[in-house]
XYZ file of N, CA and C in Angstrom:
789
model
N 0.825 -1.254 0.149
C -0.128 -0.054 0.075
C 0.887 1.308 -0.064
N 0.116 2.442 -0.525
C 1.177 3.575 -0.608
C 1.462 4.046 0.706
N 0.641 4.043 1.831
C 0.913 4.443 3.014
C 2.196 3.880 3.600
N 2.523 2.546 3.385
C 3.721 1.906 3.730
C 4.687 2.478 2.913
N 4.475 2.759 1.662
C 5.721 3.368 0.942
C 6.122 4.612 1.472
N 5.276 5.577 1.735
C 5.450 6.751 2.347
C 6.360 6.502 3.707
N 5.918 5.648 4.487
C 6.780 5.352 5.769
C 8.121 4.856 5.440
N 8.306 4.033 4.578
C 9.484 3.492 4.137
C 10.411 4.517 3.631
N 9.930 5.426 2.858
C 10.937 6.328 2.279
C 11.429 7.287 3.063
N 10.799 7.421 4.376
C 11.506 8.342 5.347
C 12.502 7.856 6.222
N 12.711 6.426 5.964
C 13.709 5.799 6.913
C 15.086 6.382 6.410
N 15.861 6.542 7.587
C 17.192 6.918 7.315
C 18.054 6.111 6.613
N 18.765 6.737 5.616
C 19.604 5.830 4.849
C 21.061 5.979 5.543
N 21.886 4.969 5.320
C 23.282 4.814 5.751
C 24.248 4.930 4.697
N 25.493 5.535 5.184
C 26.589 5.805 4.288
C 27.434 4.559 4.385
N 28.277 4.386 3.268
C 29.342 3.199 3.227
C 30.228 3.869 2.179
N 31.333 3.395 2.014
C 32.397 3.646 0.983
C 32.250 2.832 -0.356
N 32.201 3.537 -1.383
C 31.897 2.770 -2.697
C 33.256 2.348 -3.306
N 33.275 1.734 -4.615
C 34.554 1.287 -5.124
C 35.770 2.173 -5.008
N 35.595 3.661 -5.063
C 36.650 4.548 -5.210
C 36.864 5.098 -3.794
N 36.172 4.469 -2.814
C 36.127 5.469 -1.435
C 35.527 6.354 -1.143
N 34.447 6.737 -2.134
C 33.717 7.909 -1.890
C 32.385 7.330 -1.217
N 31.749 8.284 -0.427
C 30.644 7.966 0.468
C 29.487 7.706 -0.597
N 28.605 6.480 -0.349
C 27.460 6.318 -1.126
C 26.463 5.710 -0.199
N 25.104 5.735 -0.808
C 24.026 5.277 0.111
C 23.763 3.840 0.115
N 23.469 3.335 1.296
C 22.900 1.903 1.453
C 21.404 2.088 1.987
N 20.681 1.573 0.977
C 19.172 1.495 1.215
C 18.750 0.125 1.833
N 17.606 0.120 2.548
C 17.263 -1.289 3.286
C 16.646 -2.157 2.499
N 16.580 -3.406 2.901
C 15.983 -4.507 2.172
C 14.333 -4.132 1.887
N 13.822 -3.529 2.877
C 12.371 -3.074 2.828
C 12.418 -2.042 1.595
N 13.209 -1.076 1.547
C 13.249 -0.043 0.361
C 13.279 -0.766 -0.875
N 14.222 -1.880 -1.017
C 14.467 -2.692 -2.169
C 13.029 -3.322 -2.615
N 12.648 -4.122 -1.650
C 11.301 -4.716 -1.976
C 10.147 -3.552 -2.412
N 10.181 -2.591 -1.688
C 9.135 -1.703 -2.111
C 9.261 -1.085 -3.612
N 10.618 -0.950 -4.054
C 10.910 -0.686 -5.414
C 10.387 -1.673 -6.426
N 10.575 -2.941 -6.053
C 10.225 -3.925 -6.835
C 8.716 -4.303 -6.804
N 8.022 -3.853 -5.722
C 6.605 -4.186 -5.458
C 5.952 -2.944 -6.202
N 6.250 -1.888 -6.070
C 5.379 -0.536 -6.247
C 6.012 -0.089 -7.756
N 7.261 -0.452 -8.084
C 7.896 0.060 -9.365
C 8.693 1.401 -9.150
N 8.563 1.908 -8.014
C 9.329 3.248 -7.760
C 9.680 3.376 -6.283
N 10.578 4.053 -6.106
C 11.193 4.366 -4.683
C 11.693 5.711 -4.474
N 11.123 6.459 -3.544
C 11.415 7.870 -3.157
C 12.603 7.745 -2.144
N 13.638 8.592 -2.358
C 14.811 8.644 -1.485
C 15.138 10.104 -1.355
N 15.166 10.596 -0.130
C 15.475 12.007 -0.003
C 16.940 12.258 0.162
N 17.417 13.429 0.051
C 18.801 13.697 0.475
C 19.876 13.149 -0.513
N 19.383 12.823 -1.691
C 20.403 12.404 -2.572
C 21.756 13.396 -2.935
N 21.127 14.513 -2.962
C 22.209 15.566 -3.249
C 22.099 16.565 -2.093
N 23.353 17.130 -1.725
C 23.165 18.170 -0.675
C 22.598 19.541 -1.435
N 22.209 20.434 -0.527
C 21.836 21.836 -1.005
C 22.724 22.416 -1.930
N 24.097 22.335 -1.383
C 25.207 23.044 -2.087
C 25.376 22.259 -3.591
N 25.216 21.088 -3.633
C 25.311 20.348 -4.848
C 24.210 20.849 -5.875
N 22.997 20.961 -5.388
C 21.942 21.476 -6.211
C 22.062 22.823 -6.715
N 22.762 23.667 -5.833
C 22.978 24.986 -6.102
C 24.079 24.947 -7.152
N 25.055 24.270 -6.977
C 26.231 24.510 -7.863
C 25.772 23.999 -9.313
N 24.844 23.003 -9.525
C 24.272 22.641 -10.750
C 23.580 23.827 -11.442
N 22.553 24.183 -10.577
C 21.575 25.369 -11.161
C 22.386 26.634 -11.450
N 23.340 27.090 -10.671
C 24.316 27.979 -11.002
C 25.125 27.730 -12.440
N 25.480 26.496 -12.534
C 26.118 26.046 -13.827
C 25.224 26.382 -14.863
N 24.070 25.919 -14.833
C 22.944 26.059 -15.960
C 22.598 27.334 -16.245
N 22.768 28.242 -15.306
C 22.244 29.814 -15.436
C 23.476 30.631 -16.287
N 24.607 30.069 -16.647
C 25.464 30.813 -17.231
C 25.661 30.505 -18.719
N 26.138 31.300 -19.493
C 26.097 31.283 -20.779
C 27.057 30.034 -21.260
N 26.660 29.194 -22.410
C 27.431 28.172 -22.749
C 27.876 28.230 -24.130
N 28.871 27.632 -24.493
C 29.423 27.597 -25.989
C 28.343 27.053 -26.882
N 28.470 27.324 -28.098
C 27.363 27.055 -29.010
C 27.122 25.334 -29.167
N 28.386 24.853 -29.097
C 28.307 23.415 -29.325
C 28.475 22.630 -27.923
N 27.833 23.214 -26.857
C 27.859 22.720 -25.431
C 26.988 21.540 -25.427
N 25.672 21.722 -25.984
C 24.609 20.717 -25.675
C 24.779 19.495 -26.495
N 24.815 18.284 -25.920
C 25.183 17.038 -26.662
C 23.863 16.171 -26.645
N 22.635 16.795 -26.647
C 21.411 16.166 -26.715
C 21.149 15.303 -25.307
N 20.844 13.935 -25.501
C 20.648 13.081 -24.569
C 21.932 12.688 -23.893
N 23.045 13.046 -24.295
C 24.534 12.622 -24.016
C 25.179 13.823 -23.502
N 24.635 14.884 -23.089
C 25.370 15.922 -22.391
C 26.428 15.485 -21.325
N 25.968 14.482 -20.535
C 26.742 14.014 -19.472
C 28.132 13.467 -19.852
N 28.281 13.235 -21.136
C 29.594 12.741 -21.670
C 30.605 13.882 -21.917
N 30.003 15.115 -21.975
C 30.884 16.173 -22.224
C 30.889 17.336 -21.297
N 29.784 17.432 -20.288
C 29.765 18.513 -19.394
C 29.999 17.899 -17.960
N 30.947 18.603 -17.272
C 31.473 18.101 -15.973
C 30.299 18.160 -14.970
N 29.586 19.022 -14.902
C 28.441 19.154 -14.069
C 27.502 17.972 -14.128
N 27.047 17.811 -15.523
C 26.156 16.731 -15.947
C 26.775 15.354 -15.649
N 27.948 15.308 -15.855
C 28.615 14.023 -15.504
C 28.637 13.830 -13.991
N 28.987 14.926 -13.232
C 28.828 14.727 -11.667
C 27.716 14.164 -11.336
N 26.388 14.753 -11.668
C 25.294 14.085 -11.365
C 24.891 12.763 -11.783
N 25.245 12.488 -13.006
C 24.851 11.320 -13.559
C 25.675 10.145 -12.782
N 26.943 10.386 -12.413
C 27.856 9.438 -11.733
C 27.754 9.756 -10.253
N 26.879 10.447 -9.685
C 26.879 10.705 -8.287
C 27.059 9.303 -7.636
N 27.802 9.167 -6.477
C 27.854 7.908 -5.772
C 26.717 7.526 -5.015
N 25.760 8.632 -4.601
C 24.705 8.100 -3.852
C 23.594 7.613 -4.947
N 23.475 8.202 -6.132
C 22.443 7.817 -6.998
C 23.017 6.496 -7.734
N 24.311 6.250 -8.167
C 24.586 5.016 -8.698
C 24.881 3.832 -7.707
N 25.145 4.260 -6.331
C 25.050 3.231 -5.291
C 23.757 2.691 -5.200
N 22.780 3.444 -5.030
C 21.431 2.870 -5.149
C 20.886 2.172 -6.294
N 21.311 2.809 -7.507
C 20.937 2.048 -8.861
C 21.686 0.540 -8.649
N 22.817 0.539 -8.162
C 23.673 -0.769 -8.165
C 22.960 -1.834 -7.221
N 22.336 -1.348 -6.257
C 21.450 -2.081 -5.343
C 20.211 -2.627 -5.843
N 19.527 -1.617 -6.699
C 18.174 -1.917 -7.117
C 18.418 -2.990 -8.450
N 19.457 -2.926 -9.330
C 19.708 -3.701 -10.227
C 20.356 -4.988 -9.875
N 20.924 -4.999 -8.813
C 21.685 -6.188 -8.154
C 22.910 -6.343 -9.125
N 23.546 -5.104 -9.785
C 24.572 -5.295 -10.712
C 25.077 -3.821 -10.913
N 26.283 -3.566 -11.566
C 26.690 -2.396 -11.966
C 25.933 -1.922 -13.211
N 25.829 -0.625 -13.344
C 25.075 0.071 -14.225
C 25.922 0.978 -15.420
N 25.072 1.085 -16.448
C 25.676 1.993 -17.488
C 24.660 3.115 -17.726
N 25.229 4.457 -18.029
C 24.222 5.442 -18.364
C 23.785 5.394 -19.806
N 22.578 5.587 -19.906
C 21.844 5.468 -21.274
C 21.975 7.164 -21.682
N 21.152 7.790 -20.881
C 20.879 9.243 -21.288
C 20.605 10.034 -20.127
N 20.801 11.514 -20.379
C 20.613 12.375 -19.090
C 19.669 13.586 -19.820
N 18.822 14.225 -18.825
C 18.028 15.174 -19.227
C 17.913 16.247 -18.100
N 17.780 17.529 -18.494
C 17.429 18.591 -17.568
C 16.096 19.176 -17.847
N 15.371 19.003 -17.053
C 13.861 19.341 -17.231
C 13.422 20.604 -16.507
N 13.492 21.666 -17.197
C 13.061 23.127 -16.669
C 11.631 23.422 -16.845
N 10.770 23.297 -15.955
C 9.395 23.562 -16.221
C 9.044 24.961 -15.383
N 8.645 25.909 -16.483
C 8.607 27.305 -15.847
C 7.021 27.264 -15.156
N 6.905 28.303 -14.401
C 5.469 28.518 -13.670
C 4.401 28.853 -14.849
N 3.306 29.055 -14.327
C 2.247 29.464 -15.100
C 2.029 28.750 -16.473
N 2.042 27.512 -16.498
C 1.786 26.770 -17.614
C 2.716 25.867 -18.380
N 3.995 25.935 -17.868
C 5.031 25.019 -18.370
C 4.569 23.644 -18.639
N 4.611 23.035 -19.717
C 4.237 21.822 -20.068
C 4.964 20.708 -19.317
N 4.003 19.579 -19.152
C 4.406 18.258 -18.637
C 4.814 17.266 -19.782
N 5.203 15.951 -19.313
C 5.186 14.951 -20.032
C 4.243 13.908 -19.830
N 3.259 13.513 -20.786
C 2.181 12.805 -20.663
C 2.646 11.251 -20.085
N 1.805 10.582 -19.239
C 2.104 9.394 -18.637
C 2.433 8.528 -19.630
N 3.715 7.812 -19.407
C 4.300 6.809 -20.461
C 5.115 5.903 -19.574
N 5.656 4.920 -20.561
C 6.540 3.992 -19.916
C 7.820 4.229 -20.689
N 9.069 4.242 -19.883
C 10.258 4.721 -20.578
C 10.737 3.631 -21.769
N 10.308 2.462 -21.445
C 10.655 1.355 -22.449
C 10.166 1.695 -23.671
N 8.871 2.340 -23.961
C 8.452 2.671 -25.388
C 9.457 3.574 -26.114
N 10.204 4.397 -25.267
C 11.179 5.303 -25.823
C 12.526 4.704 -26.040
N 12.937 3.758 -25.180
C 14.308 3.169 -25.045
C 14.171 1.531 -24.856
N 13.938 1.106 -26.226
C 13.807 -0.397 -26.362
C 15.269 -0.952 -25.891
N 15.379 -1.917 -25.090
C 16.549 -2.489 -24.495
C 16.235 -3.900 -24.297
N 17.308 -4.809 -24.418
C 17.234 -6.196 -24.278
C 18.538 -6.666 -23.481
N 18.237 -7.718 -22.373
C 17.081 -7.660 -21.762
C 16.530 -6.363 -21.109
N 15.379 -6.279 -20.828
C 14.701 -4.927 -20.296
C 15.166 -4.698 -18.875
N 16.337 -3.916 -18.602
C 16.799 -3.789 -17.440
C 16.857 -2.073 -17.099
N 16.020 -1.365 -18.097
C 16.138 0.169 -17.958
C 15.464 0.447 -16.585
N 16.007 1.492 -16.127
C 15.482 2.254 -14.829
C 15.920 3.715 -14.750
N 15.252 4.579 -14.118
C 15.635 5.901 -14.177
C 15.755 6.522 -12.667
N 16.396 7.541 -12.598
C 16.487 8.478 -11.234
C 16.139 9.806 -11.614
N 14.946 10.339 -11.328
C 14.516 11.746 -11.361
C 14.957 12.564 -9.972
N 15.600 13.496 -10.220
C 16.042 14.313 -9.010
C 15.510 15.417 -8.968
N 14.938 16.009 -7.888
C 14.088 17.327 -7.939
C 15.350 18.329 -7.530
N 15.212 19.364 -8.413
C 16.189 20.572 -8.191
C 15.487 21.506 -7.332
N 14.259 21.296 -7.344
C 13.327 22.374 -6.552
C 12.333 21.639 -5.605
N 11.746 22.140 -4.482
C 10.573 21.276 -3.916
C 9.554 21.273 -4.906
N 9.126 19.886 -5.293
C 8.199 19.659 -6.181
C 6.911 18.941 -5.684
N 5.766 19.078 -6.319
C 4.527 18.560 -5.691
C 3.456 18.875 -6.972
N 2.252 18.374 -6.701
C 1.265 18.562 -7.726
C 1.011 20.113 -8.190
N 1.224 20.868 -7.245
C 0.879 22.213 -7.770
C 1.826 22.847 -8.687
N 3.109 22.409 -8.595
C 4.043 22.855 -9.647
C 4.578 21.846 -10.577
N 3.730 20.914 -10.962
C 3.957 20.143 -12.018
C 4.929 18.887 -11.831
N 4.790 18.529 -10.266
C 5.851 17.284 -9.950
C 5.582 16.017 -10.607
N 6.304 14.833 -10.337
C 6.378 13.647 -10.884
C 5.098 12.834 -10.568
N 4.464 12.147 -11.588
C 3.520 11.315 -11.090
C 3.882 9.901 -11.545
N 3.380 8.830 -10.783
C 3.536 7.404 -11.135
C 2.218 6.718 -10.937
N 2.171 5.662 -11.567
C 1.016 4.606 -11.296
C 1.610 3.351 -10.638
N 1.518 3.265 -9.361
C 2.194 2.341 -8.466
C 1.636 0.775 -8.999
N 2.700 -0.089 -9.186
C 2.436 -1.407 -9.605
C 2.313 -1.569 -11.038
N 2.221 -0.483 -11.894
C 2.183 -0.659 -13.290
C 3.051 -1.537 -14.271
N 4.306 -1.525 -13.343
C 5.445 -2.281 -14.039
C 5.161 -3.824 -14.119
N 4.212 -4.241 -13.275
C 3.984 -5.718 -13.212
C 3.234 -6.026 -14.194
N 2.533 -5.269 -15.066
C 1.679 -5.604 -16.118
C 2.476 -5.698 -17.573
N 3.724 -5.315 -17.556
C 4.536 -5.398 -18.676
C 4.331 -4.283 -19.546
N 4.810 -4.306 -20.872
C 4.706 -3.077 -21.805
C 3.313 -2.981 -22.385
N 2.575 -1.813 -22.076
C 1.083 -1.515 -22.290
C 0.916 -0.674 -23.589
N -0.165 -0.828 -24.121
C -0.467 0.155 -25.208
C -0.675 1.622 -24.892
N -0.244 2.287 -25.932
C -0.288 3.703 -25.760
C -0.564 4.509 -27.153
N -0.908 5.805 -27.100
C -1.107 6.740 -28.238
C -0.425 7.713 -28.328
N -0.309 8.462 -29.255
C 0.277 9.927 -29.445
C -0.418 10.947 -28.597
N 0.144 11.697 -27.724
C -0.394 12.580 -26.906
C -0.957 13.698 -27.849
N -2.254 14.117 -27.606
C -2.673 15.304 -28.228
C -3.063 16.468 -27.526
N -2.943 16.475 -26.245
C -3.233 17.531 -25.308
C -2.021 18.414 -25.357
N -1.841 19.267 -26.241
C -0.488 20.178 -26.126
C -0.487 21.186 -25.123
N -1.684 21.472 -24.606
C -1.774 22.604 -23.538
C -1.192 22.066 -22.236
N -1.486 20.682 -21.995
C -0.911 20.017 -20.915
C 0.354 19.350 -20.925
N 0.585 18.715 -22.116
C 1.853 18.050 -22.335
C 2.530 18.400 -23.499
N 3.638 18.147 -23.737
C 4.682 18.374 -24.824
C 4.222 17.301 -25.889
N 4.215 17.653 -27.227
C 3.721 16.848 -28.316
C 4.591 16.752 -29.371
N 5.132 15.625 -29.937
C 6.218 15.562 -30.821
C 6.062 14.147 -31.455
N 6.884 14.245 -32.695
C 7.125 12.885 -33.496
C 8.370 13.038 -34.250
N 9.182 11.814 -34.090
C 10.516 11.902 -34.594
C 10.698 10.478 -35.325
N 11.743 10.377 -36.275
C 12.120 9.225 -36.565
C 13.536 8.893 -35.962
N 13.711 7.655 -35.660
C 14.957 7.173 -34.839
C 15.550 6.025 -35.566
N 16.966 6.090 -35.676
C 17.663 4.860 -36.394
C 17.827 3.821 -35.108
N 17.660 2.594 -35.669
C 17.687 1.426 -34.562
C 18.622 0.440 -35.218
N 19.399 -0.317 -34.200
C 20.151 -1.319 -34.639
C 20.228 -2.541 -33.584
N 20.037 -3.833 -34.144
C 19.965 -4.903 -33.243
C 21.596 -5.210 -33.015
N 21.577 -6.453 -32.157
C 23.067 -7.022 -31.834
C 23.611 -7.593 -32.922
N 22.917 -7.890 -33.911
C 23.408 -8.638 -35.238
C 23.859 -7.519 -36.323
N 23.551 -6.304 -36.035
C 23.917 -5.131 -36.852
C 22.749 -4.749 -37.745
N 21.518 -5.550 -37.965
C 20.338 -5.178 -38.513
C 19.997 -3.738 -38.303
N 19.691 -2.916 -39.254
C 19.349 -1.551 -39.090
C 17.898 -1.308 -39.569
N 17.379 -0.321 -38.949
C 15.912 0.140 -39.461
C 15.570 1.433 -38.818
N 14.706 2.114 -39.340
C 14.105 3.295 -38.858
C 12.661 3.023 -38.085
N 12.565 3.777 -36.943
C 11.363 3.573 -36.167
C 10.841 4.996 -35.712
N 9.554 5.134 -36.079
C 9.012 6.450 -35.612
C 8.479 6.363 -34.287
N 8.977 7.297 -33.514
C 8.477 7.562 -32.136
C 7.711 8.779 -31.854
N 6.938 8.837 -30.864
C 6.124 10.191 -30.469
C 5.971 10.351 -29.190
N 5.330 11.567 -28.937
C 5.111 11.636 -27.386
C 3.846 10.653 -26.959
N 4.352 9.734 -26.227
C 3.378 8.657 -25.938
C 2.392 9.027 -24.821
N 1.238 8.452 -24.706
C 0.312 8.682 -23.649
C -0.269 7.354 -23.414
N -0.360 6.717 -22.222
C -0.704 5.414 -21.913
C -2.297 5.383 -22.369
N -2.741 4.143 -22.883
C -4.153 3.934 -23.007
C -4.755 3.240 -21.619
N -5.960 3.611 -21.191
C -6.706 2.945 -20.126
C -6.096 2.983 -18.784
N -5.520 4.310 -18.536
C -5.252 4.560 -17.221
C -6.221 5.664 -16.676
N -6.815 5.250 -15.601
C -7.969 6.006 -14.889
C -7.156 7.068 -13.961
N -7.743 8.194 -13.875
C -7.173 9.288 -12.954
C -6.745 8.976 -11.646
N -7.805 8.111 -11.121
C -7.471 7.680 -9.631
C -6.450 6.622 -9.337
N -5.882 6.220 -10.562
C -4.684 5.280 -10.504
C -3.258 6.073 -10.294
N -3.321 7.387 -10.637
C -2.226 8.011 -10.782
C -1.932 8.836 -9.339
N -0.810 8.486 -8.781
C -0.323 9.168 -7.700
C 0.741 10.319 -7.946
N 0.216 11.439 -7.328
C 0.998 12.798 -7.675
C 2.023 12.739 -6.409
N 3.411 12.695 -6.754
C 4.430 12.550 -5.649
C 4.817 14.161 -5.155
N 5.152 14.136 -3.901
C 5.861 15.191 -3.483
C 7.163 14.798 -3.225
N 8.274 15.626 -3.708
C 9.677 15.295 -3.665
C 10.357 16.514 -3.276
N 11.053 16.465 -2.075
C 11.830 17.712 -1.798
C 13.101 18.036 -2.545
N 13.537 19.214 -2.635
C 14.758 19.588 -3.503
C 15.863 18.595 -2.795
N 16.644 18.082 -3.770
C 17.782 17.221 -3.379
C 17.442 15.760 -3.466
N 15.967 15.545 -3.177
C 15.523 14.023 -3.283
C 15.174 13.518 -4.495
N 15.133 12.119 -4.671
C 14.969 11.570 -5.993
C 13.967 10.522 -5.971
N 13.575 10.115 -7.136
C 12.605 8.956 -7.417
C 13.211 8.017 -8.244
N 13.575 6.703 -7.947
C 13.927 5.801 -8.797
C 12.732 4.906 -9.257
N 12.712 4.691 -10.469
C 11.593 3.800 -11.027
C 11.985 2.851 -12.238
N 11.459 1.988 -12.490
C 11.800 0.910 -13.539
C 11.232 1.626 -15.029
N 11.898 0.912 -15.821
C 11.492 1.341 -17.372
C 10.092 0.924 -17.734
N 9.246 0.109 -16.973
C 8.000 -0.221 -17.157
C 6.867 0.509 -16.281
N 7.403 1.423 -15.484
C 6.430 2.176 -14.463
C 5.941 3.176 -15.244
N 4.670 3.191 -15.221
C 3.907 4.346 -15.976
C 4.127 5.653 -15.074
N 4.534 6.897 -15.685
C 4.600 7.894 -15.049
C 4.838 9.131 -15.815
N 4.963 10.338 -15.244
C 4.903 11.540 -16.225
C 4.543 12.857 -15.277
N 4.198 13.813 -15.985
C 3.881 15.049 -15.093
C 2.917 15.928 -15.864
N 2.244 16.842 -15.098
C 1.335 17.695 -15.641
C 1.994 19.130 -15.774
N 1.239 19.981 -16.169
C 1.801 21.375 -16.477
C 1.805 22.054 -15.277
N 2.838 22.998 -15.137
C 3.072 23.779 -13.698
C 2.163 24.814 -13.705
N 1.137 24.690 -12.924
C 0.125 25.718 -12.862
C 0.217 26.689 -11.711
N 1.339 26.422 -10.905
C 1.560 27.593 -9.963
C 2.031 28.795 -10.738
N 1.913 30.193 -9.957
C 2.132 31.240 -10.676
C 3.536 31.654 -10.487
N 4.224 31.138 -9.575
C 5.752 31.655 -9.140
C 6.671 30.625 -8.749
N 6.252 29.212 -8.920
C 7.308 28.168 -8.533
C 7.778 27.552 -9.559
N 8.986 27.490 -10.039
C 9.718 26.803 -11.027
C 9.825 25.452 -10.677
N 9.883 24.439 -11.675
C 10.030 23.085 -11.109
C 11.100 22.568 -12.110
N 12.397 22.422 -11.652
C 13.463 21.918 -12.238
C 13.789 20.631 -11.617
N 14.277 19.707 -12.606
C 14.589 18.200 -12.270
C 15.762 17.663 -13.053
N 16.359 16.872 -12.789
C 17.560 16.237 -13.705
C 17.242 14.637 -13.634
N 17.022 14.044 -14.819
C 16.839 12.672 -14.904
C 17.945 11.989 -15.557
N 18.301 10.776 -15.015
C 19.342 9.914 -15.513
C 18.744 8.467 -15.825
N 18.973 7.858 -16.991
C 18.362 6.675 -17.261
C 19.686 5.566 -17.339
N 19.447 4.393 -16.711
C 20.472 3.469 -16.666
C 20.178 2.071 -17.214
N 20.906 1.150 -17.477
C 20.826 -0.099 -17.714
C 21.917 -0.960 -17.046
N 21.314 -2.155 -16.766
C 22.404 -3.161 -16.207
C 23.607 -3.447 -17.248
N 24.632 -3.617 -16.766
C 26.009 -4.011 -17.628
C 25.369 -5.279 -18.517
N 25.654 -5.268 -19.781
C 25.465 -6.354 -20.631
C 24.145 -6.148 -21.514
N 23.253 -5.005 -21.302
C 22.042 -4.843 -21.903
C 22.175 -4.100 -23.155
N 21.502 -4.575 -24.152
C 21.580 -3.928 -25.558
C 20.418 -2.730 -25.771
N 20.975 -1.520 -26.025
C 19.907 -0.592 -26.388
C 19.878 -0.381 -27.922
N 18.624 -0.234 -28.433
C 18.487 -0.325 -29.830
C 18.724 0.921 -30.663
N 18.361 2.047 -29.919
C 18.430 3.299 -30.643
C 19.973 3.792 -30.668
N 20.219 4.037 -32.030
C 21.657 4.253 -32.126
C 22.103 5.628 -31.541
N 21.293 6.705 -31.527
C 21.683 7.865 -30.968
C 22.074 7.858 -29.251
N 21.577 6.728 -28.715
C 21.921 6.489 -27.291
C 22.516 5.204 -27.034
N 23.095 4.490 -28.157
C 23.537 3.123 -28.151
C 24.859 2.964 -27.365
N 25.543 4.254 -27.544
C 27.085 4.243 -26.827
C 26.889 4.487 -25.244
N 27.014 3.419 -24.534
C 26.596 3.617 -23.141
C 28.166 3.906 -22.340
N 27.784 4.718 -21.421
C 29.030 5.097 -20.511
C 28.781 4.540 -19.081
């Protein structure tokens, strides 16, 4: 039940030393079980307030014209790389996957007040086909986030139903809407083009959607099959910034060629 999840996410996390001697987080067996049962886990204090400020200050400064590397900016920008490889995040990712992970992509999600669009509820596997399906994400709040400023939403337990049907989102006042062709390649070298669009899941009732409250510096870990998304930021003066990283377990094949080179 959700009430149990809320209680578990407030448990104190412990610190231990990672492979390089850096401090990392150790979550409890109950938290690991909660992730596998509900498809998501909230962990507070992944980043310190100073780490969040450092990233936001970095983002506010002018950048060179070729700075942005799309979904792979973490391979070129030190601040993005710092977050994507942060020992607290990767330490928990390692525990949830029960193995080392590789980074697939990273995104900075800057949702402005008074109507900044959200992302329709979807499953990440629709966008990032991978085999075997080990895809997971960490969504880190860079501001205090909740329903009023377009915070993250999830459908608890939806990952247990596998990949579900979806349609193109058409509500552009609430969610971003797009359509793009992507080059794909399998393990045998076979190539093809696949059209992806801004997915919205079929047959999800409003009362199934849980709107999360995540404090600045806290994060949500969720599986590639967990239905999630966000709504427009309807607050008048509260920005909603977040940083998202997608990971797969070592040995996983990612089919999209634009994010196939894992790090």
